[in-house]
XYZ file of C-alpha atoms in Angstrom:
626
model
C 202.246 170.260 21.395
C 199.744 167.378 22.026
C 197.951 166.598 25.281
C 199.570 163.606 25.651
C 203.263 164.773 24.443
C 202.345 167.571 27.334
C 201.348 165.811 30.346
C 204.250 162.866 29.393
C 206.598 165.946 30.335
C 204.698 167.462 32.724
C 204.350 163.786 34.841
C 207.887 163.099 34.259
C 209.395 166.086 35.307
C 212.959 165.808 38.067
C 212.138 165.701 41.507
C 211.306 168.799 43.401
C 214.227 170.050 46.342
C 213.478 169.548 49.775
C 214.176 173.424 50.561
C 211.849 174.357 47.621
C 208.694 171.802 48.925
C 209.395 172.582 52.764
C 207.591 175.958 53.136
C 204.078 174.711 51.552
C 204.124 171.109 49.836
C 205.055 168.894 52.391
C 202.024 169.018 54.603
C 200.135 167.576 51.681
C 202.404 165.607 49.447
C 204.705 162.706 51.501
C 206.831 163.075 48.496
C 209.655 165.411 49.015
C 211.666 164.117 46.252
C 208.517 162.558 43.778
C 205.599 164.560 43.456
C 202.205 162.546 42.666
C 202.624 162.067 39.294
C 199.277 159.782 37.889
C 195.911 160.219 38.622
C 193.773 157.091 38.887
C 190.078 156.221 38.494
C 187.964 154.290 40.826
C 184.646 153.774 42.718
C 184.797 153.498 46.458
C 181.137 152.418 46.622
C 180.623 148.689 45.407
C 177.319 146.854 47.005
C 177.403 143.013 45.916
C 174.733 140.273 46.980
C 176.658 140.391 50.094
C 174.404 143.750 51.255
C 170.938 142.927 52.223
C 169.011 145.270 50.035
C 171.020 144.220 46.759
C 170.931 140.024 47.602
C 167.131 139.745 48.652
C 166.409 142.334 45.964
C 168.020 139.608 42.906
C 171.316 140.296 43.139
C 173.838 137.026 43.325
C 177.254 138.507 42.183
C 179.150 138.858 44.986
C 182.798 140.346 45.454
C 184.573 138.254 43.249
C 182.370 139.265 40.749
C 182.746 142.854 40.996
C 186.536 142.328 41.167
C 186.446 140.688 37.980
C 184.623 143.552 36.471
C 186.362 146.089 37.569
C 189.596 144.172 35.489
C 187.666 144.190 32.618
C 186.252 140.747 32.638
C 183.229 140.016 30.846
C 180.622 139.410 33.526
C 177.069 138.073 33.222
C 175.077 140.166 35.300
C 172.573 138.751 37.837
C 169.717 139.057 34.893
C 171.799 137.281 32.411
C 173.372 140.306 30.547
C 176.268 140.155 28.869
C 178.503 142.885 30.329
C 182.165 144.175 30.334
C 183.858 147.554 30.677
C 185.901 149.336 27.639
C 188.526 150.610 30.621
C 189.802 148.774 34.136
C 189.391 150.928 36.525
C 192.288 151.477 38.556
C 190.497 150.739 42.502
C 187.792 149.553 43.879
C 186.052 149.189 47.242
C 183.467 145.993 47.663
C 181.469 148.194 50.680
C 178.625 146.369 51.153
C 176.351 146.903 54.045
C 177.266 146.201 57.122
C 174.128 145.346 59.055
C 173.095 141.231 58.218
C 176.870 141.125 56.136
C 176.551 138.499 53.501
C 173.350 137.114 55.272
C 170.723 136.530 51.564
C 173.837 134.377 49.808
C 175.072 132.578 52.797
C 171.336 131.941 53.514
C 170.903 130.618 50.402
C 173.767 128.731 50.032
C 172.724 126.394 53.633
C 176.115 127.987 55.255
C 176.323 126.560 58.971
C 176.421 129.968 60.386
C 173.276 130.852 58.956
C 171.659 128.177 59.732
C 173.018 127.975 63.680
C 170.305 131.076 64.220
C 166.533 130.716 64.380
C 166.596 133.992 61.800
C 168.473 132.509 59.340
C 166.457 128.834 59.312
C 163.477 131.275 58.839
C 165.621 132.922 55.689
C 166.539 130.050 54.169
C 163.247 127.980 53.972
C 161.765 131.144 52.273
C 164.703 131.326 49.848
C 164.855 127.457 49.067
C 160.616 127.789 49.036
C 161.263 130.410 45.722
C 159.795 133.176 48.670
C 162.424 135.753 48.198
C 160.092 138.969 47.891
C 158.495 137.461 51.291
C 162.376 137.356 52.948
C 163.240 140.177 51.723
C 160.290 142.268 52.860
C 160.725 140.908 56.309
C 164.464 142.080 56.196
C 163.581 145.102 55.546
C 160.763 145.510 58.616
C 163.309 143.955 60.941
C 166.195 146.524 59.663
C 163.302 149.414 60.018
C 162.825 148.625 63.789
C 166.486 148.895 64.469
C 167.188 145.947 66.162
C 169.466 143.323 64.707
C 167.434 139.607 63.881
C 170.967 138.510 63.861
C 171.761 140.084 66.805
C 173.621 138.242 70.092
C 176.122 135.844 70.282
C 174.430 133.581 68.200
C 174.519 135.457 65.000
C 178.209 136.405 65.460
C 179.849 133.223 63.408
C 177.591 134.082 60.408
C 179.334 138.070 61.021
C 182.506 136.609 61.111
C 181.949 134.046 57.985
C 180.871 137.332 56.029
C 183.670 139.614 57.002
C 186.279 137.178 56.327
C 185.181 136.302 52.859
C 184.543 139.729 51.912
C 188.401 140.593 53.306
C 189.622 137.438 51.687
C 188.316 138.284 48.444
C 189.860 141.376 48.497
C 193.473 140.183 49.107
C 192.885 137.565 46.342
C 192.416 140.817 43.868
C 194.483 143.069 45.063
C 197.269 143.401 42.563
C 199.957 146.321 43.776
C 201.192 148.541 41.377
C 198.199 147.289 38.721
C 194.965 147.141 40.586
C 193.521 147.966 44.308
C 191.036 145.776 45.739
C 190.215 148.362 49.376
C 188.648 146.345 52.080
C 185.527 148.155 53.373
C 182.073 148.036 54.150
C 179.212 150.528 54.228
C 178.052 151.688 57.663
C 173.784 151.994 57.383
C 172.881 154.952 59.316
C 168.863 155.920 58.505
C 167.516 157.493 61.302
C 163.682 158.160 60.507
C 164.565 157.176 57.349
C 167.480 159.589 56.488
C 170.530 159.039 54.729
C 173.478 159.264 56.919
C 175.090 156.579 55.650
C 179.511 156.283 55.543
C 181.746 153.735 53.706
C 184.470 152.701 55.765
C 188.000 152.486 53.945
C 190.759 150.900 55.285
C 194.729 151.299 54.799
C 195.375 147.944 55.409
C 195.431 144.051 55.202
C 193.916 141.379 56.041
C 196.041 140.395 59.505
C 194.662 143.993 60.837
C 190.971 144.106 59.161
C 190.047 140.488 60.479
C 190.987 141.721 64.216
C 187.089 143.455 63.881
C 183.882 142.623 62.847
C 182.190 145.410 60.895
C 180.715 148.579 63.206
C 176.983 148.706 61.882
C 174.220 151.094 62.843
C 172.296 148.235 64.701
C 175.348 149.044 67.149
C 174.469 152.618 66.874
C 173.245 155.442 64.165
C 175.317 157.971 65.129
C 178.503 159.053 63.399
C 179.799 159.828 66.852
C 180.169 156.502 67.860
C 181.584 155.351 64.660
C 184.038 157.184 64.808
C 184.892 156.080 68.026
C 185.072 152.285 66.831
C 187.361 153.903 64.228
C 189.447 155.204 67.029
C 189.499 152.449 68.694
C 190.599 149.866 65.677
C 193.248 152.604 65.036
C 194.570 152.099 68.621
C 194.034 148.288 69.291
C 195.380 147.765 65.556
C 197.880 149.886 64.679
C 196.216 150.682 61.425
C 194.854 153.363 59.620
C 190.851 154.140 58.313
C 188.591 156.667 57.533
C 184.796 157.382 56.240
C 183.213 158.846 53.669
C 179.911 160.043 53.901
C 177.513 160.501 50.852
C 174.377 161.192 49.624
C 173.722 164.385 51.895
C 170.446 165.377 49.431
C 168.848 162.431 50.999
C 169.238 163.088 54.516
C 166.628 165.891 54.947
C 168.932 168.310 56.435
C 170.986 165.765 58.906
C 173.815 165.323 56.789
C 175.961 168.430 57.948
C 173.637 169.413 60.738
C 174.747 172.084 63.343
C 173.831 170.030 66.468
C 175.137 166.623 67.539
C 173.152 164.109 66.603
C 172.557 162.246 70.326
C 172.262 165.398 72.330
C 170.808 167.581 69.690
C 173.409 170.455 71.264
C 175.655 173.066 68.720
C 179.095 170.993 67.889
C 181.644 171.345 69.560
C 185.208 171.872 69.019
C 186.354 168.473 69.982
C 183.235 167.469 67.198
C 184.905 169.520 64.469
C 188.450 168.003 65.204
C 186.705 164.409 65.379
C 184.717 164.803 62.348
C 187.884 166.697 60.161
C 190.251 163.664 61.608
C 187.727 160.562 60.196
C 186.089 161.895 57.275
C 188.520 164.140 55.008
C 186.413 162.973 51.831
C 182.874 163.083 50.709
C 180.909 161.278 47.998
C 179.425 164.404 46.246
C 177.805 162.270 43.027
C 176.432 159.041 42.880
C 173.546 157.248 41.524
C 170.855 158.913 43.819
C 170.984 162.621 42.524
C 174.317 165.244 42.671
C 175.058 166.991 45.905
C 177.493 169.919 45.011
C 174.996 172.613 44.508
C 171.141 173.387 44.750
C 169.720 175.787 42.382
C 167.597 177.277 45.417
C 171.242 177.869 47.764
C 173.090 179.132 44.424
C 170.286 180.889 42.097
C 173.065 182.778 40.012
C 174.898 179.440 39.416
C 172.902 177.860 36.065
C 175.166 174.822 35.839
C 173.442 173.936 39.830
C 170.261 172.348 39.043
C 171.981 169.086 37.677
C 170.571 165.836 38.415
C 168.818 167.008 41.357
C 167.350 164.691 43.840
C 165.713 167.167 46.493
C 161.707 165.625 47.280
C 162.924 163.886 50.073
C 164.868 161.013 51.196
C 164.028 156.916 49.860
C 162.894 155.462 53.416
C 161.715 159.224 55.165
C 158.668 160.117 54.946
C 158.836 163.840 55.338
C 158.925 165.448 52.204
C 161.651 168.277 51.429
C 161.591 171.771 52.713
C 163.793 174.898 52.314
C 165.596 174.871 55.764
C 167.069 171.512 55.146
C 168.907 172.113 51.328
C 171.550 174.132 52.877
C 172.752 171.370 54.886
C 172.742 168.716 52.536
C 174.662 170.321 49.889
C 178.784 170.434 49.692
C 178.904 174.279 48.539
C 176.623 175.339 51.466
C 178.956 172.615 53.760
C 181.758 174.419 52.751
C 180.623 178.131 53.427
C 179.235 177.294 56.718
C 182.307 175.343 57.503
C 184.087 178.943 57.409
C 181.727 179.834 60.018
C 182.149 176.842 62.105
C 186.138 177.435 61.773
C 185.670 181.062 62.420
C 183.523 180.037 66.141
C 185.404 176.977 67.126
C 189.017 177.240 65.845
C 188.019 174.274 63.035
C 186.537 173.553 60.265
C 184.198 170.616 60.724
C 183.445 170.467 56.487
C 187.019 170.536 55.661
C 186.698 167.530 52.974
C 187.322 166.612 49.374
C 185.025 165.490 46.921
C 184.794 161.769 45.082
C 181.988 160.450 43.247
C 181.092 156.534 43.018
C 178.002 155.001 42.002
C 176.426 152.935 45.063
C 175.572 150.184 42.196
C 173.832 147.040 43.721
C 174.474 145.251 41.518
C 177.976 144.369 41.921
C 178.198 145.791 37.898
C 179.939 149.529 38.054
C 179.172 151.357 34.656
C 179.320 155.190 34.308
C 178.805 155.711 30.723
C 175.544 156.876 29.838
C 176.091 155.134 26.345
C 176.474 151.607 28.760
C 174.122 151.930 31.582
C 173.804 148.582 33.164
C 171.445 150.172 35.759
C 172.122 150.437 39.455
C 170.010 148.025 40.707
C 168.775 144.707 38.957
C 165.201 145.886 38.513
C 166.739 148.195 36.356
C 169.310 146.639 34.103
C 168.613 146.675 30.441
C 165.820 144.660 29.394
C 162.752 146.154 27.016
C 160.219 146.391 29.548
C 159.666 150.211 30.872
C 160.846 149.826 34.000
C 164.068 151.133 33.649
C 162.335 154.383 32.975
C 158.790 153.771 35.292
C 159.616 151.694 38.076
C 159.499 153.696 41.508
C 163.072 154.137 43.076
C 160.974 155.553 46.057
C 157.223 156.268 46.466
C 155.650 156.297 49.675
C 152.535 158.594 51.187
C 153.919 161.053 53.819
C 151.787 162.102 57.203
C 150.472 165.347 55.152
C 149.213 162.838 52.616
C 151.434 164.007 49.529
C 153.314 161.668 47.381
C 157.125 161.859 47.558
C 158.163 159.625 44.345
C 161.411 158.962 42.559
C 161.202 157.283 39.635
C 163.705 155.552 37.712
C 164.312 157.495 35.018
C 166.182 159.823 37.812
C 169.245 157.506 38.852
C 172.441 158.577 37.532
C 174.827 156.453 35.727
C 176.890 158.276 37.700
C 180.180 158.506 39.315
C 183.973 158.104 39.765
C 186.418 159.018 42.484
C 189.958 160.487 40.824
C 192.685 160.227 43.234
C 196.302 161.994 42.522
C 198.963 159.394 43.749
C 202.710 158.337 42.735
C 201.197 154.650 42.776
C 198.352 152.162 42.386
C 198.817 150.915 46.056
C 196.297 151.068 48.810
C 198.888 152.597 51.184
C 199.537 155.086 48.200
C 195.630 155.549 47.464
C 194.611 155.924 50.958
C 196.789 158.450 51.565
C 195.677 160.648 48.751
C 192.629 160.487 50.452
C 193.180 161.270 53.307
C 195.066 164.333 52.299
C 192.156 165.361 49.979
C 194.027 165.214 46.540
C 191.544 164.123 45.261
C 188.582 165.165 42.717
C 184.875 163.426 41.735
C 183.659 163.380 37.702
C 180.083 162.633 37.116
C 181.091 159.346 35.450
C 183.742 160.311 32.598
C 187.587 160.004 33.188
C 188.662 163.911 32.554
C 191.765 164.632 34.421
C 192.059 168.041 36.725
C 195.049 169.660 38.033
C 194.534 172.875 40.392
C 197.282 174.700 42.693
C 197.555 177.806 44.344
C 199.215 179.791 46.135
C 201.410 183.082 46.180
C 203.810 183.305 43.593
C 202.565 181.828 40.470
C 202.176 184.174 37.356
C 200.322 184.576 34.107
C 201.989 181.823 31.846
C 202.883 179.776 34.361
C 200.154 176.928 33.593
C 201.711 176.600 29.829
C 204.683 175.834 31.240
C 206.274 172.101 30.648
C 207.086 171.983 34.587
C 204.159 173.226 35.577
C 203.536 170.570 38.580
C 206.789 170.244 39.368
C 206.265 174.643 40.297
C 202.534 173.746 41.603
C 203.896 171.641 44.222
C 206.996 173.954 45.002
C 205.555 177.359 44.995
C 201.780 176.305 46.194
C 199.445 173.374 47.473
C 197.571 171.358 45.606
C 193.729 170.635 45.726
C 192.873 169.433 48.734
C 195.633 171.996 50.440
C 195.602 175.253 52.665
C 196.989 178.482 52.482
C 197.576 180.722 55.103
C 198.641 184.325 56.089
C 198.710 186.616 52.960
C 201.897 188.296 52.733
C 201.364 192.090 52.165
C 199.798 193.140 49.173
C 199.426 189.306 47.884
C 196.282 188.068 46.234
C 196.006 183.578 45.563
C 196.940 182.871 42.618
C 195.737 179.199 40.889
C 196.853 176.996 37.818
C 194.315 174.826 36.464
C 194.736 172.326 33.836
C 192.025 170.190 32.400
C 191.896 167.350 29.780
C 189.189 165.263 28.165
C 188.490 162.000 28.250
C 189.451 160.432 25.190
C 186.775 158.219 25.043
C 183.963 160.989 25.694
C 182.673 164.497 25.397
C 184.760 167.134 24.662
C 185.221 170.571 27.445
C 183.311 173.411 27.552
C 184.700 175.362 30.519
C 186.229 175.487 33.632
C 185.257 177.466 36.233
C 186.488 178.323 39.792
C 184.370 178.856 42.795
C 185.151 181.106 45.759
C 182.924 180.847 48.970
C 184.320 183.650 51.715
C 183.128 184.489 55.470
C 182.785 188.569 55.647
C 183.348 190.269 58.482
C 179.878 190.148 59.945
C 179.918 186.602 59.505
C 177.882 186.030 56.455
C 179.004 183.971 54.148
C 178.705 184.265 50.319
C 179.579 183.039 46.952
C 180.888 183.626 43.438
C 181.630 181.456 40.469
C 184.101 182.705 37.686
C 184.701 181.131 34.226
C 188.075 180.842 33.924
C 188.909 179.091 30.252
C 186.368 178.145 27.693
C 186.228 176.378 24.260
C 185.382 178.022 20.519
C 187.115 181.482 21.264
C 184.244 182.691 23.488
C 184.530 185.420 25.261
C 184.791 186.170 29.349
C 182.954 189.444 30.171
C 184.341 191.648 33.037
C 182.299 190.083 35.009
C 184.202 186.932 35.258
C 181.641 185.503 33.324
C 181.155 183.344 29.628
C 177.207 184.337 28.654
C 177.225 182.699 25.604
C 176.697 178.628 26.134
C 178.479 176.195 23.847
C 175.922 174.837 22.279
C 174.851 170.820 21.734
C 175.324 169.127 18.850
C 173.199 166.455 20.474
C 170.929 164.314 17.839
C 168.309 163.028 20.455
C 166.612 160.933 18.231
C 169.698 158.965 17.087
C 171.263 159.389 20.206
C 174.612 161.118 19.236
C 176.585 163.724 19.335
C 179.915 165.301 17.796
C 183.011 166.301 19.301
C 183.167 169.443 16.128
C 183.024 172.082 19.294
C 184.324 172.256 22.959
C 188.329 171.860 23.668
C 190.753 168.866 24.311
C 192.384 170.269 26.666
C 191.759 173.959 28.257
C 194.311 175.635 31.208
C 193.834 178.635 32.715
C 195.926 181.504 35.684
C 193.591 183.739 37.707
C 194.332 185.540 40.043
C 191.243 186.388 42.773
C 190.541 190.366 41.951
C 188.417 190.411 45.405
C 190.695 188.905 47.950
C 190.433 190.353 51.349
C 193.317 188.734 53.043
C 190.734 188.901 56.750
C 188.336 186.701 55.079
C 188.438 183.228 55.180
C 187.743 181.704 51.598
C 187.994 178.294 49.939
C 188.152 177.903 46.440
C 187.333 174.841 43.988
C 187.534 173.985 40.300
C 184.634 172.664 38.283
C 184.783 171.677 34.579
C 182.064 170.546 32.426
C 181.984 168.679 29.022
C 179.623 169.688 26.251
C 176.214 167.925 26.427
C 175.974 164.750 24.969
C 172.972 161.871 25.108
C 171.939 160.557 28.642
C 171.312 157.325 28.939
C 167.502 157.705 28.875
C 168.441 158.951 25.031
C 169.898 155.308 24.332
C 167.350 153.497 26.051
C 165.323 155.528 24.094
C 167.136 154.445 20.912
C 167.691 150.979 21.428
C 164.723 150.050 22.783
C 162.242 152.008 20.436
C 160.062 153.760 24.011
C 159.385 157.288 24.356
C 161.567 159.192 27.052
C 159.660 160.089 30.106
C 158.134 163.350 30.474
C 160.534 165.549 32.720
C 163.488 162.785 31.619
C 166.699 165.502 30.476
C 167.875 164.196 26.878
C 171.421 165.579 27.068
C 174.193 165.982 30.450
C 176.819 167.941 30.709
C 179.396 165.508 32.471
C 181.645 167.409 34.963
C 184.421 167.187 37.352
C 184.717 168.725 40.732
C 187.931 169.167 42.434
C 188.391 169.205 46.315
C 188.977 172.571 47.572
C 191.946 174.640 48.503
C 191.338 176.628 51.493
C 192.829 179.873 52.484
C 193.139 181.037 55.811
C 194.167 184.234 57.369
């Protein structure tokens, strides 16, 4: 049977019973008579020239622009390259910053709202004078003192201007049932230069988004009070939101701190509930380095050190140390979210993983074979810098260098959401439910359940969703209670994407809180390609090999798998341990796109610069509770 002849029956399988979905399904599926039945690709992480950093720093594409892209329009890019995506992607969110919203093109352009503030005179006389490195380096020392040059009454019609061309924009795109245009923005936390930062989704429309102006961290940088302002829309509105927060290996150990972040005191219960409520998903890959694991946290895991971004964060200038990896990472948020759960009653880091690639320049490519660059310093051009120029590089109070260079950005990522339609309300939902999984940039599709019941065999069957979803909980999900003598049980199922690398393996990952409270981990291969063997140990030690040609920058799909499923069955449960479990699968290497710069342009790769990737998909957990 083919893979698409298989998931054609598995998607289009009779509608589960309400008496068979009522004891597990329905607290994580709406659908009591449809099951989510597609799974659609998209980037919730779009910066246009409407954010600060990407319209001072040469970006003029704005949100129509990115719309346009994302539909597979051919788009010249703000350098004057030709570019257009082989695939639409399915959603998008335009969430640009929100501090100075739309301020470098309306500038620019002479808008009256600009120009009704003494700031944005100054702004546009340096723009219309050819002075943008001068406007933009003021920007940025205004932004670094915290206080808002567009701040008062006076710069609120230029806010407003912004926010209702951004929201427009996105109703003009939004296509239900074809394409999703979110409206969002990007909330700017960077407290002594760290990366707290949260895009802000909303459910909605336009008749509830326009009742607010964008919260921004000129208002306040801490997550606290955003939420708050999230609480408060809900209430005032009638609407629905939520946050996702990303880039945790950038926020020198703030990210998923143990303290609150005003009083510096341990969280709280009512912190955990607030925190579980407004951010159920997390942006675990993006352009600036992969956040699941940390070679340091998980030493027996030799898939963690991948594109690993851990000397510090872009605008901090205190360089990296141990103490701060294990709370930037998700795997480390997830075991000491048992801990958390274990004290308080909840789990704080109860979220779901997406990836999206924070691209400024309103351009969102993930295929290393197409990598427009992230930024318009670094979109394809023959000059080095896509490989040389400094992402970050600043001199720290100890006098060391903390330096990123380019060659480091990922063309990374994707957010894969399970839903029964391309609607926002549909979308949102998914998200906020946590069915939902993050790919390094490649469209793979994931399925994971477990549960009780399920049996060797059962993933090879045709309704195998249809008995996910009746007999378990999807990823994302919970499990409770073991009944006596019960171990979890899981079906995974993993394709390819057509249109890339083939699979190598997937693997499942258990973190579990023992009874003196430690917490710990294990990682078990589960399938693999080319008749390899799994050792009693859970694990494959023979790799899959590369067919990789760096210096013609190819590769063959002659080993790895279409398609690989798997059953297993945890052989350690302790049913007085709290656990969680998630699925990661991983392609067989194939070039990175410092191999076809490489190519194409005729340069050397950098020293340190990895020629191959291993593209891979990580699915939101399931946790079990006792």
């Amino acid at each position: 049977m083919t893979t698409s002849t298989r998931f054609s029956i598995l998607f289009s399988l009779a509608a589960i019973s309400l008496l068979a979905a009522a004891s597990s399904a329905q607290e994580y599926s709406p659908y009591l008579d449809d099951f989510p039945n597609q799974v659609f690709f998209g980037d919730t992480h779009v910066h246009t020239s409407f954010s600060a950093d990407a319209g001072f720093a040469g970006t003029t594409l704005g949100p129509e622009a990115a719309y346009r892209f994302a539909l597979v329009d051919e788009v010249t890019s703000s350098t004057g390259v030709r570019a257009k995506l082989q695939l639409p992607l399915d959603f998008i969110v335009v969430a640009d910053h929100a501090e100075n919203l739309g301020l470098a093109p309306l500038a620019a352009a002479g808008d009256p709202a600009v120009l009704g503030t003494e700031y944005g005179r100054r702004i546009h006389d340096l723009l219309k004078e050819g002075k943008g490195v001068q406007a933009f380096d003021e920007w940025r020392a205004s932004k670094a003192s915290g206080v808002d040059p567009m701040g008062g009454d006076e710069g609120l019609p230029a806010a407003k201007t912004a926010w209702n061309l951004i929201v427009e924009a996105a109703e003009k795109y939004n296509q239900p049932g074809h394409f999703t245009a979110f409206i969002g923005y990007e909330w700017t936390s960077v407290p002594g230069g760290n990366n707290l930062h949260r895009n802000v989704i909303f459910r909605d429309d336009r008749e509830r988004a326009e009742q607010v102006l964008p919260f921004s961290s000129y208002e306040s940088e801490s997550a606290e009070d955003l939420w708050q302002w999230m609480a408060d829309y809900e209430r005032t509105t009638g609407g629905r939101i939520l946050a996702i927060p990303h880039n945790g290996n950038l926020s020198n150990g703030l990210m998923f701190d143990d303290v609150t972040f005003k009083a510096k005191v341990p969280i709280d219960r009512a912190y955990a509930e607030r925190r579980a409520r407004w951010e159920p998903i997390y942006e675990v890959t993006q352009m600036k380095g992969d956040g699941e694991a940390h070679p340091a946290l998980s030493p027996e895991d030799e898939f963690a050190d991948f594109e690993t971004w851990d000397k510090g964060g872009i605008n901090s200038p205190l360089p990296k140390t141990p103490d701060m990896l294990p709370r930037e990472y998700a795997r480390g948020a997830y075991k000491r979210g048992l801990q958390h759960e274990e004290k308080l009653g909840v789990n704080p880091f109860r979220f779901g993983m997406v990836g999206s690639t924070d691209t400024h320049t309103a351009l969102m490519t993930t295929d290393e074979s197409q990598y427009l660059g992230k930024i318009t310093v670094l979109e394809p051009a023959p000059s080095e810098d896509r490989f040389y120029e400094l992402v970050a590089g600043r001199t720290n109070p100890d006098n060391l260098d903390i330096e990123i260079e380019a060659w480091r950005v990922q063309s990374a990522g994707l957010a894969a959401v399970w839903a029964r339609e391309n609607t926002r309300e549909a979308l949102w939902d998914a998200m906020a439910r946590r069915e939902v999984f993050a790919t390094t940039g490649t469209r793979m599709q994931v399925r994971v359940f477990g549960g009780w019941g399920f049996e060797a065999g059962d993933q090879d069957r045709p309704d195998m969703v249809k008995l996910g979803y009746a007999n378990g909980v999807p990823m994302g999900g919970d499990i409770h209670g073991a009944p006596a003598g019960k171990a979890p049980s899981f079906m995974v199922h993993a394709t390819k994407d057509p249109n890339n690398a083939n699979l190598d393996r997937v693997q499942i990952i258990k973190g579990w809180l023992d009874a003196s409270g430690e917490t710990h981990e294990r990682i078990w291969d589960v399938a693999v390609s080319d008749g390899r063997e799994i050792g009693p140990d859970g694990r494959c030690p023979t790799p899959v090999g590369s067919t990789v040609d760096v210096e013609e920058a190819t590769y063959r799909n002659s080993i790895g798998a279409v398609e690989l499923d798997a059953y297993w069955k945890d052989p350690e449960f302790d049913p007085s341990q709290r656990a969680f479990y998630y699925v990661r699968v991983l392609e067989i290497p194939a070039p990175r796109w410092t191999t076809y710069d490489a190519k194409i342009y005729d340069r050397e790769i950098p020293e340190g610069a990895p020629t191959e990737i291993q593209e891979r998909a990580y699915t939101s957990p399931i946790w079990y509770t006792p």
